[in-house]
PDB file of C-alpha atoms and ligand atoms in Angstrom:
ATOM      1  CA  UNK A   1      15.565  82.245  -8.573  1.00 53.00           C
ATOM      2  CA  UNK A   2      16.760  81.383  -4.981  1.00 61.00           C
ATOM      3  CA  UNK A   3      15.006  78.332  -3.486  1.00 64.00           C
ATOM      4  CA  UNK A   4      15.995  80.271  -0.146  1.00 67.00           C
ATOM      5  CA  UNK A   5      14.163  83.455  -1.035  1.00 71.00           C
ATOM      6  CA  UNK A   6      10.954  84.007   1.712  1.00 80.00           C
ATOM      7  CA  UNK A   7       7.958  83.672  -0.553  1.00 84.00           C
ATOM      8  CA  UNK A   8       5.057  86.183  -0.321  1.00 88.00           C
ATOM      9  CA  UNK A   9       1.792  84.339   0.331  1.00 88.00           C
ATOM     10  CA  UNK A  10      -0.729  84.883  -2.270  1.00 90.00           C
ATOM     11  CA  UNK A  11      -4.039  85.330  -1.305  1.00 89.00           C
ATOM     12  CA  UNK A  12      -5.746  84.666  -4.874  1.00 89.00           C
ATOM     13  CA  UNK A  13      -3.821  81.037  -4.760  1.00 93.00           C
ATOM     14  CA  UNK A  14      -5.422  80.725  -1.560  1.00 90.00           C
ATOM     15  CA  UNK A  15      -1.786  80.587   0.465  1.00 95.00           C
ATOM     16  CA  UNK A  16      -2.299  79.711   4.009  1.00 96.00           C
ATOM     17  CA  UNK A  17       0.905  77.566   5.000  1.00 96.00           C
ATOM     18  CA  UNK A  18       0.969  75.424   7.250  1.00 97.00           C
ATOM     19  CA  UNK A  19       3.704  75.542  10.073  1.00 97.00           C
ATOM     20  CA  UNK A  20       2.343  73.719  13.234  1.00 98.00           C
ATOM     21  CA  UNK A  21       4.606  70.154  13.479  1.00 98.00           C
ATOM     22  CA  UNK A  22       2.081  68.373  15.770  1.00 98.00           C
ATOM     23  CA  UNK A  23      -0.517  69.078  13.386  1.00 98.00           C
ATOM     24  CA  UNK A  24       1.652  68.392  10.096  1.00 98.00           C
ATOM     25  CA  UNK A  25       2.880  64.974  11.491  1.00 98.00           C
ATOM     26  CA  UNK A  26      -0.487  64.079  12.526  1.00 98.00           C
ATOM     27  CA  UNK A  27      -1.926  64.512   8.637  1.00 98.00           C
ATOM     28  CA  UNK A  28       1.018  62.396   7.864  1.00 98.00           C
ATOM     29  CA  UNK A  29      -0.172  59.599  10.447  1.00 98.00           C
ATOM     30  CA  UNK A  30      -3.763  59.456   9.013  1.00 98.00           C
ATOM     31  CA  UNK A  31      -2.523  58.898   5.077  1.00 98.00           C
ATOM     32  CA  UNK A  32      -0.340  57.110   5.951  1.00 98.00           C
ATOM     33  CA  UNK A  33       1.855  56.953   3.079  1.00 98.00           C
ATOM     34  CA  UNK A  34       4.032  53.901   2.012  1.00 97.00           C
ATOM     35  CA  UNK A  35       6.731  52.930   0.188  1.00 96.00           C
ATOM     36  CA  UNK A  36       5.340  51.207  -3.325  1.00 93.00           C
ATOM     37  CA  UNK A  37       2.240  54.033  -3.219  1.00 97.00           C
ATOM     38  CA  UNK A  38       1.733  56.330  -5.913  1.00 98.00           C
ATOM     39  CA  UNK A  39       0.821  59.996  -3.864  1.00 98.00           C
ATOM     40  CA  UNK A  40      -0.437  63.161  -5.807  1.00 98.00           C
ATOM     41  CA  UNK A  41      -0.094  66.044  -4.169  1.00 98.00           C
ATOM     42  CA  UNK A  42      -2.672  69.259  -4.916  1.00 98.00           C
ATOM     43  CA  UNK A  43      -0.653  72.119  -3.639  1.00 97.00           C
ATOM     44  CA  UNK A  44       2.311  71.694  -2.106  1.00 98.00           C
ATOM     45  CA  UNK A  45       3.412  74.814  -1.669  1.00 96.00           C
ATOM     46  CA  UNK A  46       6.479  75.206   0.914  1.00 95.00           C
ATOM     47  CA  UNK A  47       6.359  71.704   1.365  1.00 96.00           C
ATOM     48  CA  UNK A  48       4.949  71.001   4.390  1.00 97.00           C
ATOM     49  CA  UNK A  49       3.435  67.861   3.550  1.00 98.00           C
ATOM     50  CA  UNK A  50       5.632  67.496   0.648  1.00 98.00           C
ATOM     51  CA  UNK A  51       8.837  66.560   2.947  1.00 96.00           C
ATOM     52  CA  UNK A  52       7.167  64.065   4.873  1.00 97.00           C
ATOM     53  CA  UNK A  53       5.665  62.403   1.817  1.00 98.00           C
ATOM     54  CA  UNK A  54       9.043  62.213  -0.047  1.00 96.00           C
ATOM     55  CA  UNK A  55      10.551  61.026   3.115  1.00 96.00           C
ATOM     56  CA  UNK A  56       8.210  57.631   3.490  1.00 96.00           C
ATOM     57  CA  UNK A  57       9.124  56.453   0.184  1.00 95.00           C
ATOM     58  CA  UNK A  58       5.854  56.720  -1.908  1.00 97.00           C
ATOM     59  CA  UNK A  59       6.050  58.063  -5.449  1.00 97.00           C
ATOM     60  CA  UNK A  60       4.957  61.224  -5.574  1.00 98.00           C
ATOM     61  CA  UNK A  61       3.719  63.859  -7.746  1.00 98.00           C
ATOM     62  CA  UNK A  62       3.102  67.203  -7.099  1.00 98.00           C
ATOM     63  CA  UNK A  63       0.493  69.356  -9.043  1.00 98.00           C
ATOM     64  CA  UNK A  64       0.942  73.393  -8.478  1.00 98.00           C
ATOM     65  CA  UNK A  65      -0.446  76.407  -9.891  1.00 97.00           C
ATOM     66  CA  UNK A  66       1.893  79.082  -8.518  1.00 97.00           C
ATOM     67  CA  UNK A  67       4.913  79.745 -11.198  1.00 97.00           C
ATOM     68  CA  UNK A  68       7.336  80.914  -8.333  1.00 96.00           C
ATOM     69  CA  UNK A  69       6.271  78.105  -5.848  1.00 97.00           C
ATOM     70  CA  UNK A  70       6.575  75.313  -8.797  1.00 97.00           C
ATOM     71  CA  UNK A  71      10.059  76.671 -10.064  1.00 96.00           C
ATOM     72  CA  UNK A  72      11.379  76.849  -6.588  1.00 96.00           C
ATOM     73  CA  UNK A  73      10.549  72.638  -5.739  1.00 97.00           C
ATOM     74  CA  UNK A  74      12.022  72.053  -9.254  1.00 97.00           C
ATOM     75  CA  UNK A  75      15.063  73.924  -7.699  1.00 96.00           C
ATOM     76  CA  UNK A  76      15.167  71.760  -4.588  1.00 95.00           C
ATOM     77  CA  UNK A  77      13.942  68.632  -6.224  1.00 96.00           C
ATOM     78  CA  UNK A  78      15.193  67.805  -9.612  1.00 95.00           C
ATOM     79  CA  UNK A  79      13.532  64.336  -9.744  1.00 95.00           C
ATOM     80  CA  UNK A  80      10.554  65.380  -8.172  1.00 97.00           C
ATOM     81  CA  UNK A  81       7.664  64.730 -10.875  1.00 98.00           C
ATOM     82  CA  UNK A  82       6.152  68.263 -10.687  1.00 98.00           C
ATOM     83  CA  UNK A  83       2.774  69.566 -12.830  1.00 98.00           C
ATOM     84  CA  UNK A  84       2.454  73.322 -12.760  1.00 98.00           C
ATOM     85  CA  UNK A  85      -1.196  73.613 -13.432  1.00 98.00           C
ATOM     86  CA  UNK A  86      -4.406  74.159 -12.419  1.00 97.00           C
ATOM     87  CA  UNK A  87      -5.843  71.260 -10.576  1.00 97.00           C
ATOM     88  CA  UNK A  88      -9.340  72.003 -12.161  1.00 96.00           C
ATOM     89  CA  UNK A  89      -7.903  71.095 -15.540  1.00 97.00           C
ATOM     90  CA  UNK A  90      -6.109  68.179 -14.458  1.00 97.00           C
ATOM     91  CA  UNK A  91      -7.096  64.787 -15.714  1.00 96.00           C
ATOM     92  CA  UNK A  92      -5.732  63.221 -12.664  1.00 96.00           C
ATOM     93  CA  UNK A  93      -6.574  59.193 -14.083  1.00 94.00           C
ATOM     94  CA  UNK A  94      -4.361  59.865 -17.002  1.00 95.00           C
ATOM     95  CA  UNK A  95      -1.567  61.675 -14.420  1.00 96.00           C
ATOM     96  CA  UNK A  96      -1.608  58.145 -12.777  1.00 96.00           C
ATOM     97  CA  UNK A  97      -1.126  56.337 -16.240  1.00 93.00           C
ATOM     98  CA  UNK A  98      -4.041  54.235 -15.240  1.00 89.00           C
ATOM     99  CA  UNK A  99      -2.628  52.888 -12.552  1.00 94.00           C
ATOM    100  CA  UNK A 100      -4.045  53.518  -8.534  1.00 96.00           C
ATOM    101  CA  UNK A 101      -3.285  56.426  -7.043  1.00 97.00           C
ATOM    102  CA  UNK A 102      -4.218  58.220  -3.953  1.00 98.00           C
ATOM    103  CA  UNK A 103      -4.451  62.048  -3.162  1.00 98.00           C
ATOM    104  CA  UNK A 104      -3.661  64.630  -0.672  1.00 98.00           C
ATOM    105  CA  UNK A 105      -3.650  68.526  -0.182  1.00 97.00           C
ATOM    106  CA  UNK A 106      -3.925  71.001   1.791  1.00 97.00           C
ATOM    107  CA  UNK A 107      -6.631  72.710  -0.769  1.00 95.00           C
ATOM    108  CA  UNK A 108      -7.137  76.237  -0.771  1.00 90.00           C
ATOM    109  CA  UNK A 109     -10.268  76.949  -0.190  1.00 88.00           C
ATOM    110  CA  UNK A 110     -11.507  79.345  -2.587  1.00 86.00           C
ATOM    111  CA  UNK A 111     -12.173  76.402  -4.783  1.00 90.00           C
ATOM    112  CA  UNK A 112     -12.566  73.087  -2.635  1.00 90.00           C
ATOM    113  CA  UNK A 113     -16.024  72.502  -3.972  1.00 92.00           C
ATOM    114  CA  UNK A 114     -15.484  72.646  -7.646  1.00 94.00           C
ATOM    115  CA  UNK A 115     -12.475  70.742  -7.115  1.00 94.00           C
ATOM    116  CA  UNK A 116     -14.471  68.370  -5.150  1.00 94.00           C
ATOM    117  CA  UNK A 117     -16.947  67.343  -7.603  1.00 92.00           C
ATOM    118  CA  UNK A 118     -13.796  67.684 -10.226  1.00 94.00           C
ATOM    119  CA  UNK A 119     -11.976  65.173  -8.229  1.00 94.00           C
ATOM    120  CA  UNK A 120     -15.036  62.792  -7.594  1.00 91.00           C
ATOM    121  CA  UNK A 121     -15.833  62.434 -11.406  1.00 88.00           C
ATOM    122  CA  UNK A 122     -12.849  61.295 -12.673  1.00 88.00           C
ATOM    123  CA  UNK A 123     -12.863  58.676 -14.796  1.00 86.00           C
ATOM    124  CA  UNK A 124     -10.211  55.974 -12.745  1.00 90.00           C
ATOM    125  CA  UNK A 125     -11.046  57.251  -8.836  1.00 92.00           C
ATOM    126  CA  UNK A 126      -8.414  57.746  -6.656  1.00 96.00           C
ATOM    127  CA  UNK A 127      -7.651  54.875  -4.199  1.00 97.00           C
ATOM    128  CA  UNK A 128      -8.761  57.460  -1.511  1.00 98.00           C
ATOM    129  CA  UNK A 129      -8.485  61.381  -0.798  1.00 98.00           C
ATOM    130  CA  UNK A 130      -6.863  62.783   2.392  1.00 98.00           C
ATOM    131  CA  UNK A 131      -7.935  67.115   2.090  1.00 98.00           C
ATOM    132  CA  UNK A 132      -7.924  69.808   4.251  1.00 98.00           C
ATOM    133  CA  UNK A 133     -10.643  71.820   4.052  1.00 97.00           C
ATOM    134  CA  UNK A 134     -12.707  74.814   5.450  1.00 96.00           C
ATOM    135  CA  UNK A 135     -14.265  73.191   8.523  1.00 97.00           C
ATOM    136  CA  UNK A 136     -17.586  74.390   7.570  1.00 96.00           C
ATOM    137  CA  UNK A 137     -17.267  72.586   4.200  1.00 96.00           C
ATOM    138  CA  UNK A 138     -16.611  68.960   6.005  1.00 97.00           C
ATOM    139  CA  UNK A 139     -19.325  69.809   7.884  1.00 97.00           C
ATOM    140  CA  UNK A 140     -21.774  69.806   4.291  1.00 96.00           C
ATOM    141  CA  UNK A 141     -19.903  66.681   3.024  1.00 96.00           C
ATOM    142  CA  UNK A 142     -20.417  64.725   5.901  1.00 96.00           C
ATOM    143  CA  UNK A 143     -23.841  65.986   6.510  1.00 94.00           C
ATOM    144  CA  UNK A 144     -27.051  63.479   7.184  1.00 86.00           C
ATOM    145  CA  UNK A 145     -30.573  64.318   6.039  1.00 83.00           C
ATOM    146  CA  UNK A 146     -31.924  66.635   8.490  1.00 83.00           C
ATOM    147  CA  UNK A 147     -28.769  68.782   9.023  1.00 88.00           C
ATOM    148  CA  UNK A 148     -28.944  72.258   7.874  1.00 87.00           C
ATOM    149  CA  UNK A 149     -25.838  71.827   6.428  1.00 90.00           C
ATOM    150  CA  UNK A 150     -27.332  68.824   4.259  1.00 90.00           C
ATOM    151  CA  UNK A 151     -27.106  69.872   0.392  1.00 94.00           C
ATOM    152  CA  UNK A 152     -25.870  69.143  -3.522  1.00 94.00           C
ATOM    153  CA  UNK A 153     -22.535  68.897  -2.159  1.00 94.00           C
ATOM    154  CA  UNK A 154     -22.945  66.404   0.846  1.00 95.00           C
ATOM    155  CA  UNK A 155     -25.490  64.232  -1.696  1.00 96.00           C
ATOM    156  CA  UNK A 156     -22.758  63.580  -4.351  1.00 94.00           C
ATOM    157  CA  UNK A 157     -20.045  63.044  -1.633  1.00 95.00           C
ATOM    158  CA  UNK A 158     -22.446  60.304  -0.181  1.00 95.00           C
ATOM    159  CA  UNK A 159     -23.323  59.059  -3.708  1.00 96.00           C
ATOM    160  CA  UNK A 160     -19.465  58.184  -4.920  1.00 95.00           C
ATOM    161  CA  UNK A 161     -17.669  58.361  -1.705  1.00 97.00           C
ATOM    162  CA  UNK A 162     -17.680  57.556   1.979  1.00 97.00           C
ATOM    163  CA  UNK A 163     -16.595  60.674   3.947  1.00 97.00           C
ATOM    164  CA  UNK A 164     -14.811  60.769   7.359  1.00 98.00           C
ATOM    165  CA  UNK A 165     -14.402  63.689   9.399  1.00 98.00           C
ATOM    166  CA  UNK A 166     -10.899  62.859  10.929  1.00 98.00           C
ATOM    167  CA  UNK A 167      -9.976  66.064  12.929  1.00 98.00           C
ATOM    168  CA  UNK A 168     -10.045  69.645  13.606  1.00 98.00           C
ATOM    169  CA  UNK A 169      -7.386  72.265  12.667  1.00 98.00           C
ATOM    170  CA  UNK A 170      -7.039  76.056  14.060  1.00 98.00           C
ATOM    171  CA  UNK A 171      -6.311  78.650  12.481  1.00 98.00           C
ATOM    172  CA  UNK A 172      -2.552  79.209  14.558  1.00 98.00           C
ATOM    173  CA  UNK A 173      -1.661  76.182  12.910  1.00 98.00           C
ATOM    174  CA  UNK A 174      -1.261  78.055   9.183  1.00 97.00           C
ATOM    175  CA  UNK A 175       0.761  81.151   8.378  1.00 95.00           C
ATOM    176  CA  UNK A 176      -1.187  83.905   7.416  1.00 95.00           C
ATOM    177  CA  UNK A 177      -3.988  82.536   9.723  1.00 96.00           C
ATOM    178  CA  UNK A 178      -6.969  82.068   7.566  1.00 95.00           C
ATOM    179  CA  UNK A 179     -10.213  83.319   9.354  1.00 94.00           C
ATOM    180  CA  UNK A 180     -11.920  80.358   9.290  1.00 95.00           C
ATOM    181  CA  UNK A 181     -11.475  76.713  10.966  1.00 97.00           C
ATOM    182  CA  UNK A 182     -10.311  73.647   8.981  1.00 98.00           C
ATOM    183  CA  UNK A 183     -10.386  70.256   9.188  1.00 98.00           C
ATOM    184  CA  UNK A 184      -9.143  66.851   7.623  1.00 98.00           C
ATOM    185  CA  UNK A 185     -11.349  64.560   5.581  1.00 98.00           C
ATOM    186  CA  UNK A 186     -10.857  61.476   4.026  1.00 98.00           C
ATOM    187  CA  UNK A 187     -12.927  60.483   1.020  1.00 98.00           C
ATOM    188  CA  UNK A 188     -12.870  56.907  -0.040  1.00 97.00           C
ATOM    189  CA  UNK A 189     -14.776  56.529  -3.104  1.00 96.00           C
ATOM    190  CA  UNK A 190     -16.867  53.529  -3.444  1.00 96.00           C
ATOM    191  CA  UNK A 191     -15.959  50.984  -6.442  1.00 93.00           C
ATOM    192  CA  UNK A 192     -19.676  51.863  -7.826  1.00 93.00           C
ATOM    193  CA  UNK A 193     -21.732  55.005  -6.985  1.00 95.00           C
ATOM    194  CA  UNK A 194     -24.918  54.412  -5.221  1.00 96.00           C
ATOM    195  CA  UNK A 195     -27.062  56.268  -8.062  1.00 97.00           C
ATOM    196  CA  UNK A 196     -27.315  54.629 -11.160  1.00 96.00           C
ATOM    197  CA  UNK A 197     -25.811  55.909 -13.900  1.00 92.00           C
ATOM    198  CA  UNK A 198     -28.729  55.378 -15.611  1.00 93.00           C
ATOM    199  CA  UNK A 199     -30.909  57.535 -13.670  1.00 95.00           C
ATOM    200  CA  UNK A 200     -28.104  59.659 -12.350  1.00 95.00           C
ATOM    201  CA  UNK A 201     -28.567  62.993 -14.494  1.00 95.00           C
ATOM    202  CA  UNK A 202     -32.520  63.303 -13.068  1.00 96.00           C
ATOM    203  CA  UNK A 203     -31.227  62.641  -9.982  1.00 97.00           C
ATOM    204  CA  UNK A 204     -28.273  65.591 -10.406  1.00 95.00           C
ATOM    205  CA  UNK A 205     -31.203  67.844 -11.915  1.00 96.00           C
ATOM    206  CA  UNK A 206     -34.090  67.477  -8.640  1.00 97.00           C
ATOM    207  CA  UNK A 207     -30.871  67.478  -6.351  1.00 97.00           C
ATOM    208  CA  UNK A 208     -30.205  71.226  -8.001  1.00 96.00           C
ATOM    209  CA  UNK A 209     -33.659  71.959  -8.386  1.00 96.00           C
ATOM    210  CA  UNK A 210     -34.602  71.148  -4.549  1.00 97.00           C
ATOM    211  CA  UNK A 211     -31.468  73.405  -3.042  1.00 95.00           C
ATOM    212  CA  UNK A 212     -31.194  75.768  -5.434  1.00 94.00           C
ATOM    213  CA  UNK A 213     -34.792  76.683  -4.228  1.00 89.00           C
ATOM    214  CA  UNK A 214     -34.046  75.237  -0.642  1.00 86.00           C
ATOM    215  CA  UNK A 215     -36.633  77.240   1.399  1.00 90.00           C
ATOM    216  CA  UNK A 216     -39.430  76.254  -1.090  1.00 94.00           C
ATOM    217  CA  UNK A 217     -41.436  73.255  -0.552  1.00 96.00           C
ATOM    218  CA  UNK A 218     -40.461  70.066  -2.602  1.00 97.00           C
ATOM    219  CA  UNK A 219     -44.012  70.815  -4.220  1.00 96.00           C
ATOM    220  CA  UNK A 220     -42.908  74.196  -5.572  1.00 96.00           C
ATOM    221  CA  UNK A 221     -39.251  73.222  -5.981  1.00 96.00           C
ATOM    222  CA  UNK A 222     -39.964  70.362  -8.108  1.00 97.00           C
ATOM    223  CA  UNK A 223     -42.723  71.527  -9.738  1.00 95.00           C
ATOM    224  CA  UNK A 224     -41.491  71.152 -13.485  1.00 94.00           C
ATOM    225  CA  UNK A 225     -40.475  67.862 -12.970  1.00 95.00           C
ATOM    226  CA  UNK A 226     -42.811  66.002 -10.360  1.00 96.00           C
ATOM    227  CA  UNK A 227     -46.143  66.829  -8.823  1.00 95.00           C
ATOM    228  CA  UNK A 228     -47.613  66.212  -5.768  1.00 96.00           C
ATOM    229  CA  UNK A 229     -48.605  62.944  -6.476  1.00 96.00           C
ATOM    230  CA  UNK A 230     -45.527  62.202  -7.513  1.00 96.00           C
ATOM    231  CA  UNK A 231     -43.947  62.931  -4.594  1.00 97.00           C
ATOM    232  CA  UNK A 232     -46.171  61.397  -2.055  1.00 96.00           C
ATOM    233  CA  UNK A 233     -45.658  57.800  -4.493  1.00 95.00           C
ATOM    234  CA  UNK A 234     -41.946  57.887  -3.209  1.00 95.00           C
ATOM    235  CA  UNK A 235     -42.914  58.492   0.106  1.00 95.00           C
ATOM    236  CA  UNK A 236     -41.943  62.262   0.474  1.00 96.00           C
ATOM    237  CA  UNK A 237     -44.083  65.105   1.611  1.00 97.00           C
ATOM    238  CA  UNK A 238     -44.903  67.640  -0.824  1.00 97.00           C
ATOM    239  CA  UNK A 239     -44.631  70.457   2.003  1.00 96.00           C
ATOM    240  CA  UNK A 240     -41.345  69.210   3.229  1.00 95.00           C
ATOM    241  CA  UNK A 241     -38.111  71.133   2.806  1.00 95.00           C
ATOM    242  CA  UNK A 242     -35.197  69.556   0.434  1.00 96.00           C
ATOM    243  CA  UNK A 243     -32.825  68.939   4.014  1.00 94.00           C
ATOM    244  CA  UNK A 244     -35.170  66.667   5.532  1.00 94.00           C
ATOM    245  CA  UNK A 245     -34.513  64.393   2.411  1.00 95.00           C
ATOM    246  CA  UNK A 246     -31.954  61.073   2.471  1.00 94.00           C
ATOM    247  CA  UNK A 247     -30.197  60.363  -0.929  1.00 96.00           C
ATOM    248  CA  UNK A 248     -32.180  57.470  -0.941  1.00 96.00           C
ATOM    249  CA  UNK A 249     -35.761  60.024  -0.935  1.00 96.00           C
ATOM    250  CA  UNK A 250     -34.171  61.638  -3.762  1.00 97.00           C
ATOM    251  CA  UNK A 251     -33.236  58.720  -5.474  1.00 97.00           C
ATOM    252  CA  UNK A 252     -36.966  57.414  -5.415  1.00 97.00           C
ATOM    253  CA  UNK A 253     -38.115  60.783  -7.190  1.00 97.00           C
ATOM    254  CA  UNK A 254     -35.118  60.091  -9.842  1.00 97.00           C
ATOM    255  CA  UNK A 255     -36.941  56.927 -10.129  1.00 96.00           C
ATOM    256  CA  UNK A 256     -40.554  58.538 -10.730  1.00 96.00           C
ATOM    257  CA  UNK A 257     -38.966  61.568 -12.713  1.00 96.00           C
ATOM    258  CA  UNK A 258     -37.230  58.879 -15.437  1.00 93.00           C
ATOM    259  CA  UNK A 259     -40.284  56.505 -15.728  1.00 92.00           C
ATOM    260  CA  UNK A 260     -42.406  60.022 -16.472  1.00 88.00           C
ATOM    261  CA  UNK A 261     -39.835  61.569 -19.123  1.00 85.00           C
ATOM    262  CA  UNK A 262     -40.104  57.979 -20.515  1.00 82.00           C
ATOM    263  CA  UNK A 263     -43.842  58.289 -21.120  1.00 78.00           C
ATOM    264  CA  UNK A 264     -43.970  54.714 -18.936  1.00 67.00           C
TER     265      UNK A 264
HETATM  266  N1  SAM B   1       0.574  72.278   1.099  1.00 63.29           N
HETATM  267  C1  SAM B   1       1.046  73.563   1.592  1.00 63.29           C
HETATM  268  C2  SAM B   1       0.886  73.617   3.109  1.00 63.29           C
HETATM  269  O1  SAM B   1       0.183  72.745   3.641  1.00 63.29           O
HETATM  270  O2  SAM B   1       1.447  74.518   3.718  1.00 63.29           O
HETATM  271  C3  SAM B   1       0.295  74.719   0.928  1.00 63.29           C
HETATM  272  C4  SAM B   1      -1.188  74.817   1.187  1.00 63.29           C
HETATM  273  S1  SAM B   1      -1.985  76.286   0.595  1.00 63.29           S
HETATM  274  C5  SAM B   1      -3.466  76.265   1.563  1.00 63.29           C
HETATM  275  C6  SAM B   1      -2.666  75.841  -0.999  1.00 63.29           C
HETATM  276  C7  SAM B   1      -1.658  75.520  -2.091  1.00 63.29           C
HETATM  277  O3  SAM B   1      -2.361  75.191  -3.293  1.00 63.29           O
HETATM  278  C8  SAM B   1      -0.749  76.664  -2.463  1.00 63.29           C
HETATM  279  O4  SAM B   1       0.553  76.183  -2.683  1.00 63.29           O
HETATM  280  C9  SAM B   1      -1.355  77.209  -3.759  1.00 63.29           C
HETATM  281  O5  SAM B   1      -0.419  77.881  -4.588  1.00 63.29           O
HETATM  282  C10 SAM B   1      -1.874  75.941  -4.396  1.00 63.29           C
HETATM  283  N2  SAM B   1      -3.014  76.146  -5.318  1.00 63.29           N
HETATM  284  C11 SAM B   1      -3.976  77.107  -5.253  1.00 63.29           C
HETATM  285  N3  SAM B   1      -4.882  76.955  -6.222  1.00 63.29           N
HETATM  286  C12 SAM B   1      -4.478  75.857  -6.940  1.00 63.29           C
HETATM  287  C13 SAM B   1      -5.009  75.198  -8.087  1.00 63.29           C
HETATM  288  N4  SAM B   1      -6.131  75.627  -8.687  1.00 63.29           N
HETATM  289  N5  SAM B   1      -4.341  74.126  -8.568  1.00 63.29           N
HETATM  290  C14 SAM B   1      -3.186  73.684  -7.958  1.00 63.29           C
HETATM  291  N6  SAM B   1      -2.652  74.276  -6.867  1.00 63.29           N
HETATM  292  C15 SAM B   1      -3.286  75.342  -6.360  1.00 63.29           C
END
C-alpha cells in the first residue's frame, strides 16, 4: 500500500485525528519527552504525536490496532518498533522488558475506561501517563468526594495514581470533530497504592456495590456486606449517598468488611 494514500477515519477504532499545531506542540511540551526515555505510544495513528516524539530522541514504541494505519508507519518507519494490537491485551511491563517506561495517546474514547483500569494494574507501572481523553471522563478521574462526577473510576485513579487535569481541547482541534470535549491528563502512579493489597478486593467490591446502586443509601447499598452499625463505626452515615464518600470513608468500611468476613 501507499503510505501517501488519504486514510478513511474509522469510527469503530475511534479515529478522531488530530490536526491543530498549537494544540499538538503543546501535548508535546507537557510530556516532555527526552532523549534516553523509553515512550509507548497507544494509537498513533497519522502520527501526530508520533513525529514529534521520534523527533526528541526518546525510544519509542508504538502500539496500533488498525491493520492499514500499522502497515502504513511500518512503510514510513522501518526501524520504528511497531505492535499492531489491541492495547487491552497488551502486557505493557513485559513491552518495556522490565525496564521504566512512560506512556502517551491520544485514546479513543470508546474504551478509555477499560483501558484505564488496564493500564493502572499492570504489573511494572509506567513512569507516568500523558492521555487524551473525553473531557467528561477527566472530569470522574479527577473528581473529589462530593462531586457528582465522584465514582469507581475516580476511586481507583486516586488509589494508584495522582491525576492532573492539564488542559482543555475542542473539538476543531481533531478531524472528524468528535462531539464531545477533550482534555489532557497526566497520571503519575504512586510507587505503592493507598489501599492495601490486603484489604484491596473488599474495598473494589463496596466501591462497586455503593455506585452500582448510587442513588441508594449506603444502608441499602451495602447491605450484604455491612449494616448500619457497621457503617456508623467508620464514621459514615447509613442514609448518605456513595458521592459524599472520600477513599479514605471507603477504606474504613474495607477495614470493618475484612475483620467481619474474618469472623474477628
Ligand atoms: N494519535 C493520533 C492523533 O492524535 O491524531 C490518533 C488518535 S485517534 C483518537 C485513536 C487511535 O487509536 C487511532 O489510531 C486508532 O486506530 C487507535 N486505536 C483504537 N483502538 C485501539 C486499541 N484498542 N488499541 C490500540 N490502538 C487503538
Amino acid at each position: 500500500m501507499s503510505p501517501d494514500r488519504p486514510h478513511k477515519a474509522r469510527k469503530r477504532f475511534g479515529q478522531n485525528f488530530l490536526v491543530d499545531e498549537a494544540v499538538i506542540d503543546r501535548i508535546i511540551a507537557s510530556i516532555g519527552p527526552a532523549t534516553g526515555q523509553h515512550i509507548i505510544e497507544i494509537g498513533p495513528g497519522q502520527e501526530a504525536l508520533t513525529g514529534p516524539l521520534l523527533a526528541s530522541g526518546a525510544r519509542l514504541t508504538v502500539v496500533e490496532i488498525d491493520r492499514d494505519l500499522a502497515a502504513r508507519l511500518r512503510l514510513r518507519h522501518p526501524d520504528l518498533a511497531i505492535r499492531q494490537a489491541d492495547a487491552l491485551d497488551v502486557d505493557f511491563a513485559e513491552l518495556a522488558d522490565g525496564e521504566p517506561y512512560r506512556l502517551v495517546g491520544n485514546l479513543p474514547y470508546n474504551i478509555s475506561t477499560p483501558i484505564l483500569f488496564h493500564l493502572l494494574a499492570q504489573s511494572v507501572p509506567p513512569r507516568d501517563m500523558h492521555f487524551m481523553l473525553q473531557k467528561e471522563v477527566v472530569l470522574r478521574m479527577t473528581a473529589e468526594h462530593g462531586d457528582r462526577a465522584q465514582g469507581r473510576l475516580g476511586l481507583m485513579c486516586r488509589n494508584r495514581a495522582e491525576v492532573t487535569h492539564l488542559f482543555d481541547v475542542p473539538p476543531e482541534a481533531f478531524l472528524p470533530r468528535p462531539r464531545v470535549e477533550s482534555a489532557i491528563v497526566r497520571v503519575t502512579p504512586r510507587e505503592r497504592p493507598l489501599v492495601p493489597e490486603s484489604v484491596e478486593p473488599v474495598f473494589d467490591e463496596l466501591v462497586r456495590l455503593a455506585f452500582g446502586r448510587r442513588r441508594k443509601t449506603l444502608r441499602n447499598s451495602l447491605r450484604e456486606k455491612l449494616d448500619a452499625e457497621d457503617l456508623e463505626a467508620a464514621g459514615v452515615n447509613p442514609g448518605a449517598r456513595p458521592e459524599t464518600l472520600g477513599l479514605e470513608d471507603f477504606l474504613a468500611l474495607a477495614h470493618i468488611a475484612e475483620r467481619k468476613s474474618a469472623g474477628r
